PDB file of C-alpha atoms in Angstrom:
ATOM      1  CA  UNK A   1      10.207 -60.220 -56.072  1.00 92.00           C
ATOM      2  CA  UNK A   2       9.112 -62.017 -52.893  1.00 93.00           C
ATOM      3  CA  UNK A   3       9.987 -58.927 -50.856  1.00 90.00           C
ATOM      4  CA  UNK A   4       8.088 -56.597 -53.203  1.00 90.00           C
ATOM      5  CA  UNK A   5       5.064 -58.898 -53.151  1.00 93.00           C
ATOM      6  CA  UNK A   6       5.222 -59.054 -49.338  1.00 92.00           C
ATOM      7  CA  UNK A   7       5.224 -55.242 -49.162  1.00 91.00           C
ATOM      8  CA  UNK A   8       2.157 -55.113 -51.409  1.00 91.00           C
ATOM      9  CA  UNK A   9       0.318 -57.658 -49.254  1.00 92.00           C
ATOM     10  CA  UNK A  10       1.294 -55.749 -46.104  1.00 90.00           C
ATOM     11  CA  UNK A  11       0.025 -52.516 -47.607  1.00 90.00           C
ATOM     12  CA  UNK A  12      -3.304 -54.107 -48.559  1.00 89.00           C
ATOM     13  CA  UNK A  13      -3.757 -55.642 -45.113  1.00 86.00           C
ATOM     14  CA  UNK A  14      -3.020 -52.364 -43.304  1.00 88.00           C
ATOM     15  CA  UNK A  15      -4.757 -50.061 -45.825  1.00 87.00           C
ATOM     16  CA  UNK A  16      -1.327 -48.443 -46.092  1.00 90.00           C
ATOM     17  CA  UNK A  17       0.245 -46.122 -48.651  1.00 88.00           C
ATOM     18  CA  UNK A  18       3.728 -45.068 -49.705  1.00 86.00           C
ATOM     19  CA  UNK A  19       4.013 -41.364 -48.795  1.00 84.00           C
ATOM     20  CA  UNK A  20       6.220 -38.701 -50.323  1.00 83.00           C
ATOM     21  CA  UNK A  21       9.626 -38.911 -48.667  1.00 86.00           C
ATOM     22  CA  UNK A  22      11.990 -35.968 -48.230  1.00 83.00           C
ATOM     23  CA  UNK A  23      15.407 -35.733 -46.622  1.00 80.00           C
ATOM     24  CA  UNK A  24      14.353 -33.104 -44.079  1.00 84.00           C
ATOM     25  CA  UNK A  25      13.705 -34.815 -40.711  1.00 88.00           C
ATOM     26  CA  UNK A  26      10.046 -33.873 -40.303  1.00 88.00           C
ATOM     27  CA  UNK A  27       6.800 -35.770 -39.620  1.00 89.00           C
ATOM     28  CA  UNK A  28       3.480 -34.740 -41.137  1.00 86.00           C
ATOM     29  CA  UNK A  29       0.981 -37.585 -40.779  1.00 86.00           C
ATOM     30  CA  UNK A  30      -2.763 -37.506 -41.369  1.00 85.00           C
ATOM     31  CA  UNK A  31      -4.871 -40.274 -39.821  1.00 88.00           C
ATOM     32  CA  UNK A  32      -1.899 -42.427 -38.844  1.00 90.00           C
ATOM     33  CA  UNK A  33      -2.776 -45.802 -37.289  1.00 89.00           C
ATOM     34  CA  UNK A  34      -0.809 -48.240 -35.168  1.00 88.00           C
ATOM     35  CA  UNK A  35      -0.126 -51.166 -37.574  1.00 87.00           C
ATOM     36  CA  UNK A  36      -0.930 -53.930 -35.064  1.00 84.00           C
ATOM     37  CA  UNK A  37      -4.147 -52.231 -33.944  1.00 82.00           C
ATOM     38  CA  UNK A  38      -5.112 -51.571 -37.563  1.00 76.00           C
ATOM     39  CA  UNK A  39      -4.778 -55.276 -38.388  1.00 71.00           C
ATOM     40  CA  UNK A  40      -6.602 -56.536 -35.289  1.00 71.00           C
ATOM     41  CA  UNK A  41      -9.448 -54.011 -35.222  1.00 67.00           C
ATOM     42  CA  UNK A  42     -10.039 -54.176 -38.985  1.00 64.00           C
ATOM     43  CA  UNK A  43     -10.356 -57.972 -38.714  1.00 65.00           C
ATOM     44  CA  UNK A  44     -13.061 -57.500 -36.067  1.00 69.00           C
ATOM     45  CA  UNK A  45     -14.852 -54.819 -38.069  1.00 68.00           C
ATOM     46  CA  UNK A  46     -14.002 -52.102 -35.536  1.00 71.00           C
ATOM     47  CA  UNK A  47     -12.825 -48.618 -36.487  1.00 74.00           C
ATOM     48  CA  UNK A  48      -9.426 -47.600 -35.178  1.00 79.00           C
ATOM     49  CA  UNK A  49      -8.883 -44.095 -33.772  1.00 82.00           C
ATOM     50  CA  UNK A  50      -6.310 -42.397 -35.998  1.00 86.00           C
ATOM     51  CA  UNK A  51      -3.550 -39.972 -35.086  1.00 87.00           C
ATOM     52  CA  UNK A  52      -2.766 -36.624 -36.693  1.00 88.00           C
ATOM     53  CA  UNK A  53       0.705 -35.317 -35.886  1.00 88.00           C
ATOM     54  CA  UNK A  54       3.103 -32.719 -37.227  1.00 88.00           C
ATOM     55  CA  UNK A  55       6.690 -32.172 -36.060  1.00 89.00           C
ATOM     56  CA  UNK A  56       8.916 -29.754 -37.956  1.00 85.00           C
ATOM     57  CA  UNK A  57      11.582 -27.086 -37.594  1.00 82.00           C
ATOM     58  CA  UNK A  58       9.135 -24.623 -36.019  1.00 87.00           C
ATOM     59  CA  UNK A  59       7.336 -27.073 -33.707  1.00 91.00           C
ATOM     60  CA  UNK A  60       9.962 -29.673 -32.944  1.00 92.00           C
ATOM     61  CA  UNK A  61       8.850 -30.875 -29.483  1.00 95.00           C
ATOM     62  CA  UNK A  62       5.409 -32.318 -28.717  1.00 95.00           C
ATOM     63  CA  UNK A  63       4.399 -33.009 -25.095  1.00 95.00           C
ATOM     64  CA  UNK A  64       1.458 -35.396 -24.753  1.00 94.00           C
ATOM     65  CA  UNK A  65      -0.500 -35.480 -21.493  1.00 90.00           C
ATOM     66  CA  UNK A  66      -3.776 -37.028 -20.403  1.00 83.00           C
ATOM     67  CA  UNK A  67      -5.157 -39.934 -18.364  1.00 78.00           C
ATOM     68  CA  UNK A  68      -3.641 -43.316 -17.636  1.00 76.00           C
ATOM     69  CA  UNK A  69      -4.727 -45.930 -20.188  1.00 71.00           C
ATOM     70  CA  UNK A  70      -5.733 -43.044 -22.448  1.00 73.00           C
ATOM     71  CA  UNK A  71      -3.412 -43.822 -25.353  1.00 83.00           C
ATOM     72  CA  UNK A  72      -0.293 -41.705 -24.697  1.00 88.00           C
ATOM     73  CA  UNK A  73       2.139 -44.626 -25.002  1.00 88.00           C
ATOM     74  CA  UNK A  74       0.258 -45.951 -28.039  1.00 88.00           C
ATOM     75  CA  UNK A  75       0.805 -42.559 -29.704  1.00 90.00           C
ATOM     76  CA  UNK A  76       4.545 -42.833 -29.053  1.00 91.00           C
ATOM     77  CA  UNK A  77       4.703 -46.405 -30.333  1.00 91.00           C
ATOM     78  CA  UNK A  78       2.696 -45.464 -33.434  1.00 91.00           C
ATOM     79  CA  UNK A  79       5.192 -42.709 -34.264  1.00 92.00           C
ATOM     80  CA  UNK A  80       8.177 -45.007 -33.681  1.00 93.00           C
ATOM     81  CA  UNK A  81       6.800 -48.010 -35.584  1.00 92.00           C
ATOM     82  CA  UNK A  82       5.627 -46.008 -38.594  1.00 92.00           C
ATOM     83  CA  UNK A  83       8.928 -44.148 -38.845  1.00 93.00           C
ATOM     84  CA  UNK A  84      10.848 -47.438 -38.752  1.00 92.00           C
ATOM     85  CA  UNK A  85       8.518 -48.936 -41.374  1.00 92.00           C
ATOM     86  CA  UNK A  86       8.975 -45.896 -43.598  1.00 91.00           C
ATOM     87  CA  UNK A  87      12.762 -46.046 -43.352  1.00 90.00           C
ATOM     88  CA  UNK A  88      12.668 -49.763 -44.203  1.00 90.00           C
ATOM     89  CA  UNK A  89      10.832 -48.922 -47.434  1.00 89.00           C
ATOM     90  CA  UNK A  90       7.466 -50.270 -46.264  1.00 91.00           C
ATOM     91  CA  UNK A  91       4.047 -48.668 -46.854  1.00 91.00           C
ATOM     92  CA  UNK A  92       2.596 -47.114 -43.717  1.00 91.00           C
ATOM     93  CA  UNK A  93      -1.033 -46.910 -42.491  1.00 91.00           C
ATOM     94  CA  UNK A  94      -1.818 -43.221 -42.987  1.00 89.00           C
ATOM     95  CA  UNK A  95      -4.458 -41.428 -45.061  1.00 83.00           C
ATOM     96  CA  UNK A  96      -3.893 -39.134 -48.034  1.00 71.00           C
ATOM     97  CA  UNK A  97      -0.299 -38.427 -49.119  1.00 69.00           C
ATOM     98  CA  UNK A  98       1.606 -36.813 -46.252  1.00 70.00           C
ATOM     99  CA  UNK A  99       5.197 -35.637 -46.469  1.00 76.00           C
ATOM    100  CA  UNK A 100       7.566 -37.695 -44.357  1.00 83.00           C
ATOM    101  CA  UNK A 101      11.218 -37.186 -43.544  1.00 88.00           C
ATOM    102  CA  UNK A 102      14.177 -39.451 -42.921  1.00 91.00           C
ATOM    103  CA  UNK A 103      15.989 -39.469 -39.559  1.00 94.00           C
ATOM    104  CA  UNK A 104      19.519 -40.695 -38.967  1.00 93.00           C
ATOM    105  CA  UNK A 105      18.418 -42.230 -35.650  1.00 93.00           C
ATOM    106  CA  UNK A 106      15.144 -43.064 -33.901  1.00 94.00           C
ATOM    107  CA  UNK A 107      15.939 -43.083 -30.188  1.00 95.00           C
ATOM    108  CA  UNK A 108      13.416 -43.999 -27.524  1.00 93.00           C
ATOM    109  CA  UNK A 109      12.839 -44.644 -23.853  1.00 92.00           C
ATOM    110  CA  UNK A 110       9.557 -46.535 -23.595  1.00 86.00           C
ATOM    111  CA  UNK A 111       8.519 -49.109 -21.001  1.00 75.00           C
ATOM    112  CA  UNK A 112      10.167 -50.237 -17.779  1.00 61.00           C
ATOM    113  CA  UNK A 113      13.694 -51.688 -17.905  1.00 55.00           C
ATOM    114  CA  UNK A 114      13.966 -52.281 -14.147  1.00 48.00           C
ATOM    115  CA  UNK A 115      16.638 -54.925 -13.471  1.00 49.00           C
ATOM    116  CA  UNK A 116      17.621 -56.743 -10.281  1.00 45.00           C
ATOM    117  CA  UNK A 117      20.688 -58.265 -11.944  1.00 48.00           C
ATOM    118  CA  UNK A 118      21.999 -54.876 -13.089  1.00 45.00           C
ATOM    119  CA  UNK A 119      20.922 -53.117  -9.866  1.00 46.00           C
ATOM    120  CA  UNK A 120      18.699 -50.702 -11.783  1.00 54.00           C
ATOM    121  CA  UNK A 121      15.535 -49.156 -10.340  1.00 64.00           C
ATOM    122  CA  UNK A 122      12.777 -47.885 -12.613  1.00 74.00           C
ATOM    123  CA  UNK A 123      14.145 -44.334 -12.436  1.00 80.00           C
ATOM    124  CA  UNK A 124      17.775 -45.463 -12.853  1.00 82.00           C
ATOM    125  CA  UNK A 125      16.959 -47.537 -15.927  1.00 81.00           C
ATOM    126  CA  UNK A 126      15.184 -44.610 -17.581  1.00 85.00           C
ATOM    127  CA  UNK A 127      17.975 -42.200 -16.658  1.00 89.00           C
ATOM    128  CA  UNK A 128      20.591 -44.562 -18.126  1.00 88.00           C
ATOM    129  CA  UNK A 129      18.683 -44.477 -21.429  1.00 90.00           C
ATOM    130  CA  UNK A 130      18.279 -40.695 -21.257  1.00 93.00           C
ATOM    131  CA  UNK A 131      22.008 -40.153 -20.694  1.00 94.00           C
ATOM    132  CA  UNK A 132      22.746 -42.177 -23.837  1.00 94.00           C
ATOM    133  CA  UNK A 133      20.072 -40.355 -25.857  1.00 95.00           C
ATOM    134  CA  UNK A 134      21.281 -36.888 -24.839  1.00 95.00           C
ATOM    135  CA  UNK A 135      24.852 -37.872 -25.691  1.00 95.00           C
ATOM    136  CA  UNK A 136      24.002 -39.231 -29.153  1.00 95.00           C
ATOM    137  CA  UNK A 137      20.988 -37.232 -30.404  1.00 96.00           C
ATOM    138  CA  UNK A 138      21.357 -34.442 -32.969  1.00 95.00           C
ATOM    139  CA  UNK A 139      18.990 -32.379 -35.189  1.00 93.00           C
ATOM    140  CA  UNK A 140      18.616 -35.398 -37.520  1.00 94.00           C
ATOM    141  CA  UNK A 141      17.366 -37.650 -34.695  1.00 95.00           C
ATOM    142  CA  UNK A 142      13.838 -38.502 -33.596  1.00 96.00           C
ATOM    143  CA  UNK A 143      13.516 -38.922 -29.811  1.00 97.00           C
ATOM    144  CA  UNK A 144      10.528 -40.635 -28.141  1.00 96.00           C
ATOM    145  CA  UNK A 145      10.250 -40.426 -24.335  1.00 95.00           C
ATOM    146  CA  UNK A 146       7.530 -42.134 -22.299  1.00 92.00           C
ATOM    147  CA  UNK A 147       6.675 -40.675 -18.850  1.00 90.00           C
ATOM    148  CA  UNK A 148       9.801 -38.498 -18.862  1.00 91.00           C
ATOM    149  CA  UNK A 149      11.556 -38.556 -15.455  1.00 90.00           C
ATOM    150  CA  UNK A 150       8.783 -40.492 -13.763  1.00 85.00           C
ATOM    151  CA  UNK A 151       9.378 -42.911 -10.896  1.00 80.00           C
ATOM    152  CA  UNK A 152      10.992 -40.384  -8.554  1.00 84.00           C
ATOM    153  CA  UNK A 153      10.097 -37.374  -6.382  1.00 86.00           C
ATOM    154  CA  UNK A 154       7.576 -35.374  -8.489  1.00 87.00           C
ATOM    155  CA  UNK A 155       9.191 -31.988  -7.788  1.00 90.00           C
ATOM    156  CA  UNK A 156      12.692 -33.149  -8.704  1.00 91.00           C
ATOM    157  CA  UNK A 157      11.389 -35.282 -11.572  1.00 91.00           C
ATOM    158  CA  UNK A 158       9.530 -32.351 -13.138  1.00 92.00           C
ATOM    159  CA  UNK A 159      12.566 -30.082 -12.796  1.00 94.00           C
ATOM    160  CA  UNK A 160      14.807 -32.692 -14.434  1.00 95.00           C
ATOM    161  CA  UNK A 161      12.274 -33.280 -17.207  1.00 95.00           C
ATOM    162  CA  UNK A 162      12.120 -29.565 -18.051  1.00 96.00           C
ATOM    163  CA  UNK A 163      15.918 -29.324 -18.110  1.00 96.00           C
ATOM    164  CA  UNK A 164      16.160 -32.358 -20.420  1.00 96.00           C
ATOM    165  CA  UNK A 165      13.481 -31.034 -22.770  1.00 96.00           C
ATOM    166  CA  UNK A 166      15.161 -27.632 -22.763  1.00 95.00           C
ATOM    167  CA  UNK A 167      18.427 -29.257 -23.857  1.00 96.00           C
ATOM    168  CA  UNK A 168      16.632 -31.103 -26.684  1.00 96.00           C
ATOM    169  CA  UNK A 169      14.828 -27.864 -27.574  1.00 95.00           C
ATOM    170  CA  UNK A 170      18.114 -25.932 -27.764  1.00 94.00           C
ATOM    171  CA  UNK A 171      19.506 -28.637 -30.070  1.00 94.00           C
ATOM    172  CA  UNK A 172      16.352 -28.478 -32.267  1.00 93.00           C
ATOM    173  CA  UNK A 173      15.925 -32.238 -31.865  1.00 95.00           C
ATOM    174  CA  UNK A 174      12.513 -33.582 -32.930  1.00 95.00           C
ATOM    175  CA  UNK A 175      10.994 -35.023 -29.753  1.00 96.00           C
ATOM    176  CA  UNK A 176       7.705 -36.528 -28.607  1.00 96.00           C
ATOM    177  CA  UNK A 177       7.328 -36.988 -24.838  1.00 95.00           C
ATOM    178  CA  UNK A 178       4.483 -38.096 -22.587  1.00 93.00           C
ATOM    179  CA  UNK A 179       3.960 -36.790 -19.059  1.00 91.00           C
ATOM    180  CA  UNK A 180       1.612 -36.273 -16.119  1.00 88.00           C
ATOM    181  CA  UNK A 181       3.648 -33.343 -14.756  1.00 90.00           C
ATOM    182  CA  UNK A 182       1.735 -30.045 -14.701  1.00 88.00           C
ATOM    183  CA  UNK A 183       5.096 -28.230 -14.862  1.00 91.00           C
ATOM    184  CA  UNK A 184       5.784 -29.711 -18.305  1.00 93.00           C
ATOM    185  CA  UNK A 185       2.370 -28.645 -19.549  1.00 91.00           C
ATOM    186  CA  UNK A 186       3.157 -25.091 -18.429  1.00 90.00           C
ATOM    187  CA  UNK A 187       6.622 -25.316 -20.021  1.00 94.00           C
ATOM    188  CA  UNK A 188       5.024 -26.176 -23.385  1.00 93.00           C
ATOM    189  CA  UNK A 189       2.602 -23.258 -23.029  1.00 90.00           C
ATOM    190  CA  UNK A 190       5.415 -20.784 -22.384  1.00 90.00           C
ATOM    191  CA  UNK A 191       8.119 -22.060 -24.780  1.00 94.00           C
ATOM    192  CA  UNK A 192       8.138 -21.309 -28.535  1.00 94.00           C
ATOM    193  CA  UNK A 193       8.817 -24.454 -30.552  1.00 94.00           C
ATOM    194  CA  UNK A 194       7.218 -26.705 -27.921  1.00 95.00           C
ATOM    195  CA  UNK A 195       3.578 -27.739 -28.273  1.00 94.00           C
ATOM    196  CA  UNK A 196       1.065 -29.405 -25.983  1.00 93.00           C
ATOM    197  CA  UNK A 197      -1.196 -32.266 -26.998  1.00 92.00           C
ATOM    198  CA  UNK A 198      -3.545 -34.490 -25.038  1.00 88.00           C
ATOM    199  CA  UNK A 199      -5.329 -37.797 -25.255  1.00 84.00           C
ATOM    200  CA  UNK A 200      -9.010 -36.934 -24.968  1.00 80.00           C
ATOM    201  CA  UNK A 201     -11.052 -38.198 -22.010  1.00 74.00           C
ATOM    202  CA  UNK A 202     -14.860 -38.357 -22.043  1.00 74.00           C
ATOM    203  CA  UNK A 203     -16.025 -37.048 -18.659  1.00 67.00           C
ATOM    204  CA  UNK A 204     -19.571 -38.280 -19.256  1.00 70.00           C
ATOM    205  CA  UNK A 205     -18.620 -41.919 -19.775  1.00 71.00           C
ATOM    206  CA  UNK A 206     -15.430 -41.638 -17.666  1.00 65.00           C
ATOM    207  CA  UNK A 207     -13.470 -43.381 -20.392  1.00 70.00           C
ATOM    208  CA  UNK A 208     -10.762 -42.388 -22.895  1.00 71.00           C
ATOM    209  CA  UNK A 209     -11.649 -41.748 -26.541  1.00 76.00           C
ATOM    210  CA  UNK A 210      -7.991 -42.273 -27.658  1.00 78.00           C
ATOM    211  CA  UNK A 211      -8.217 -39.158 -29.868  1.00 83.00           C
ATOM    212  CA  UNK A 212      -5.116 -36.948 -29.892  1.00 88.00           C
ATOM    213  CA  UNK A 213      -5.944 -33.230 -29.583  1.00 87.00           C
ATOM    214  CA  UNK A 214      -3.105 -30.931 -30.656  1.00 89.00           C
ATOM    215  CA  UNK A 215      -2.571 -27.565 -28.991  1.00 87.00           C
ATOM    216  CA  UNK A 216      -3.917 -28.165 -25.486  1.00 85.00           C
ATOM    217  CA  UNK A 217      -2.620 -30.094 -22.453  1.00 86.00           C
ATOM    218  CA  UNK A 218      -4.671 -32.872 -20.893  1.00 81.00           C
ATOM    219  CA  UNK A 219      -5.863 -33.638 -17.398  1.00 77.00           C
ATOM    220  CA  UNK A 220      -4.691 -36.889 -15.792  1.00 78.00           C
ATOM    221  CA  UNK A 221      -8.162 -37.601 -14.340  1.00 76.00           C
ATOM    222  CA  UNK A 222      -6.705 -39.832 -11.625  1.00 80.00           C
ATOM    223  CA  UNK A 223      -9.712 -39.281  -9.349  1.00 82.00           C
ATOM    224  CA  UNK A 224     -12.297 -40.022 -12.045  1.00 78.00           C
ATOM    225  CA  UNK A 225     -10.479 -43.161 -13.185  1.00 79.00           C
ATOM    226  CA  UNK A 226      -9.993 -44.375  -9.591  1.00 84.00           C
ATOM    227  CA  UNK A 227     -13.692 -43.836  -8.928  1.00 82.00           C
ATOM    228  CA  UNK A 228     -14.646 -45.797 -12.051  1.00 80.00           C
ATOM    229  CA  UNK A 229     -12.379 -48.662 -10.925  1.00 82.00           C
ATOM    230  CA  UNK A 230     -14.134 -48.851  -7.568  1.00 88.00           C
ATOM    231  CA  UNK A 231     -12.046 -46.843  -5.109  1.00 90.00           C
ATOM    232  CA  UNK A 232     -14.364 -45.756  -2.236  1.00 91.00           C
ATOM    233  CA  UNK A 233     -15.770 -42.222  -2.445  1.00 90.00           C
ATOM    234  CA  UNK A 234     -14.504 -41.220   1.001  1.00 89.00           C
ATOM    235  CA  UNK A 235     -10.908 -41.960  -0.019  1.00 93.00           C
ATOM    236  CA  UNK A 236     -11.294 -39.923  -3.200  1.00 88.00           C
ATOM    237  CA  UNK A 237     -12.815 -36.995  -1.298  1.00 89.00           C
ATOM    238  CA  UNK A 238     -10.004 -37.120   1.243  1.00 90.00           C
ATOM    239  CA  UNK A 239      -7.494 -37.084  -1.617  1.00 87.00           C
ATOM    240  CA  UNK A 240      -9.203 -34.074  -3.195  1.00 82.00           C
ATOM    241  CA  UNK A 241      -8.903 -32.171   0.085  1.00 83.00           C
ATOM    242  CA  UNK A 242      -5.114 -32.620   0.013  1.00 79.00           C
ATOM    243  CA  UNK A 243      -4.686 -30.788  -3.288  1.00 76.00           C
ATOM    244  CA  UNK A 244      -3.759 -27.127  -3.463  1.00 68.00           C
ATOM    245  CA  UNK A 245      -6.565 -24.856  -4.733  1.00 58.00           C
ATOM    246  CA  UNK A 246      -4.323 -23.453  -7.483  1.00 56.00           C
ATOM    247  CA  UNK A 247      -3.626 -26.958  -8.794  1.00 59.00           C
ATOM    248  CA  UNK A 248      -7.357 -27.722  -8.798  1.00 55.00           C
ATOM    249  CA  UNK A 249      -8.094 -24.526 -10.762  1.00 57.00           C
ATOM    250  CA  UNK A 250      -5.388 -25.432 -13.303  1.00 61.00           C
ATOM    251  CA  UNK A 251      -6.758 -28.962 -13.782  1.00 62.00           C
ATOM    252  CA  UNK A 252     -10.308 -27.634 -14.126  1.00 61.00           C
ATOM    253  CA  UNK A 253      -9.074 -25.176 -16.748  1.00 63.00           C
ATOM    254  CA  UNK A 254      -7.506 -28.065 -18.681  1.00 64.00           C
ATOM    255  CA  UNK A 255     -10.788 -29.979 -18.573  1.00 62.00           C
ATOM    256  CA  UNK A 256     -12.652 -26.966 -19.940  1.00 63.00           C
ATOM    257  CA  UNK A 257     -10.095 -26.429 -22.726  1.00 65.00           C
ATOM    258  CA  UNK A 258     -10.250 -30.089 -23.689  1.00 62.00           C
ATOM    259  CA  UNK A 259     -14.065 -30.023 -23.719  1.00 64.00           C
ATOM    260  CA  UNK A 260     -14.191 -26.846 -25.839  1.00 64.00           C
ATOM    261  CA  UNK A 261     -11.617 -28.183 -28.296  1.00 63.00           C
ATOM    262  CA  UNK A 262     -13.586 -31.410 -28.758  1.00 62.00           C
ATOM    263  CA  UNK A 263     -16.854 -29.507 -29.257  1.00 63.00           C
ATOM    264  CA  UNK A 264     -15.273 -27.166 -31.831  1.00 65.00           C
ATOM    265  CA  UNK A 265     -13.840 -30.087 -33.799  1.00 62.00           C
ATOM    266  CA  UNK A 266     -17.223 -31.838 -33.759  1.00 62.00           C
ATOM    267  CA  UNK A 267     -18.962 -28.692 -35.045  1.00 62.00           C
ATOM    268  CA  UNK A 268     -16.369 -28.270 -37.829  1.00 61.00           C
ATOM    269  CA  UNK A 269     -16.738 -31.902 -38.921  1.00 62.00           C
ATOM    270  CA  UNK A 270     -20.531 -31.472 -39.100  1.00 64.00           C
ATOM    271  CA  UNK A 271     -20.132 -28.309 -41.196  1.00 58.00           C
ATOM    272  CA  UNK A 272     -17.824 -29.941 -43.729  1.00 53.00           C
TER     273      UNK A 272
END
């Protein structure tokens, strides 16, 4: 009875519900919120930015891109925490009554496990986790990967990341991964069953909105963020001159897609 009462109190505090649960390992969440953010922001009277996400047999890999400090890791942690809460029989902070599935394993590589004692670099620690995940994961697993194959040479890291995602894709393993690699954004565009998403960035205020936009990749906005944090203009301009024109065109295209998507969603919300 204490446990049941505690679940009720948790649900009230998080404005949570008990969704419909099915055995198929899928995620279909509407307005999902990170439980710790929901509690803190609600106490302050602030509105939390919710997350809409769908992972199923047709779209089983989601690649999230966008700026630093834009909310990519929070998206991953929201998915992981809510799935664990669900499988522990707890109500979860989502809106309406989504259909949720049960996974045999929730496997993740989030954060930095660099270790002097174990002689592990940032890249080595992530790769150790990835080796274990690839060995154990199956179609009934949920895999969450933060900054996949970061911390090494960008060309080799992107190639490794694509190969790892391709292996997960072949195994039809539900996966959410974050990245800054343009190659992974292109991979999601060209591969059926893999979908892009981005954490929106407001170019007018030069700050993240923390909204997740499904269907389009995001721009990292390293120059804009560096400028906002006070890096001198001449350094930023010198950095811009080092970038290949094709890469600049691709990033500008992403900015335009992101802007158009946000405008369309705003117009639809005003209509309805």
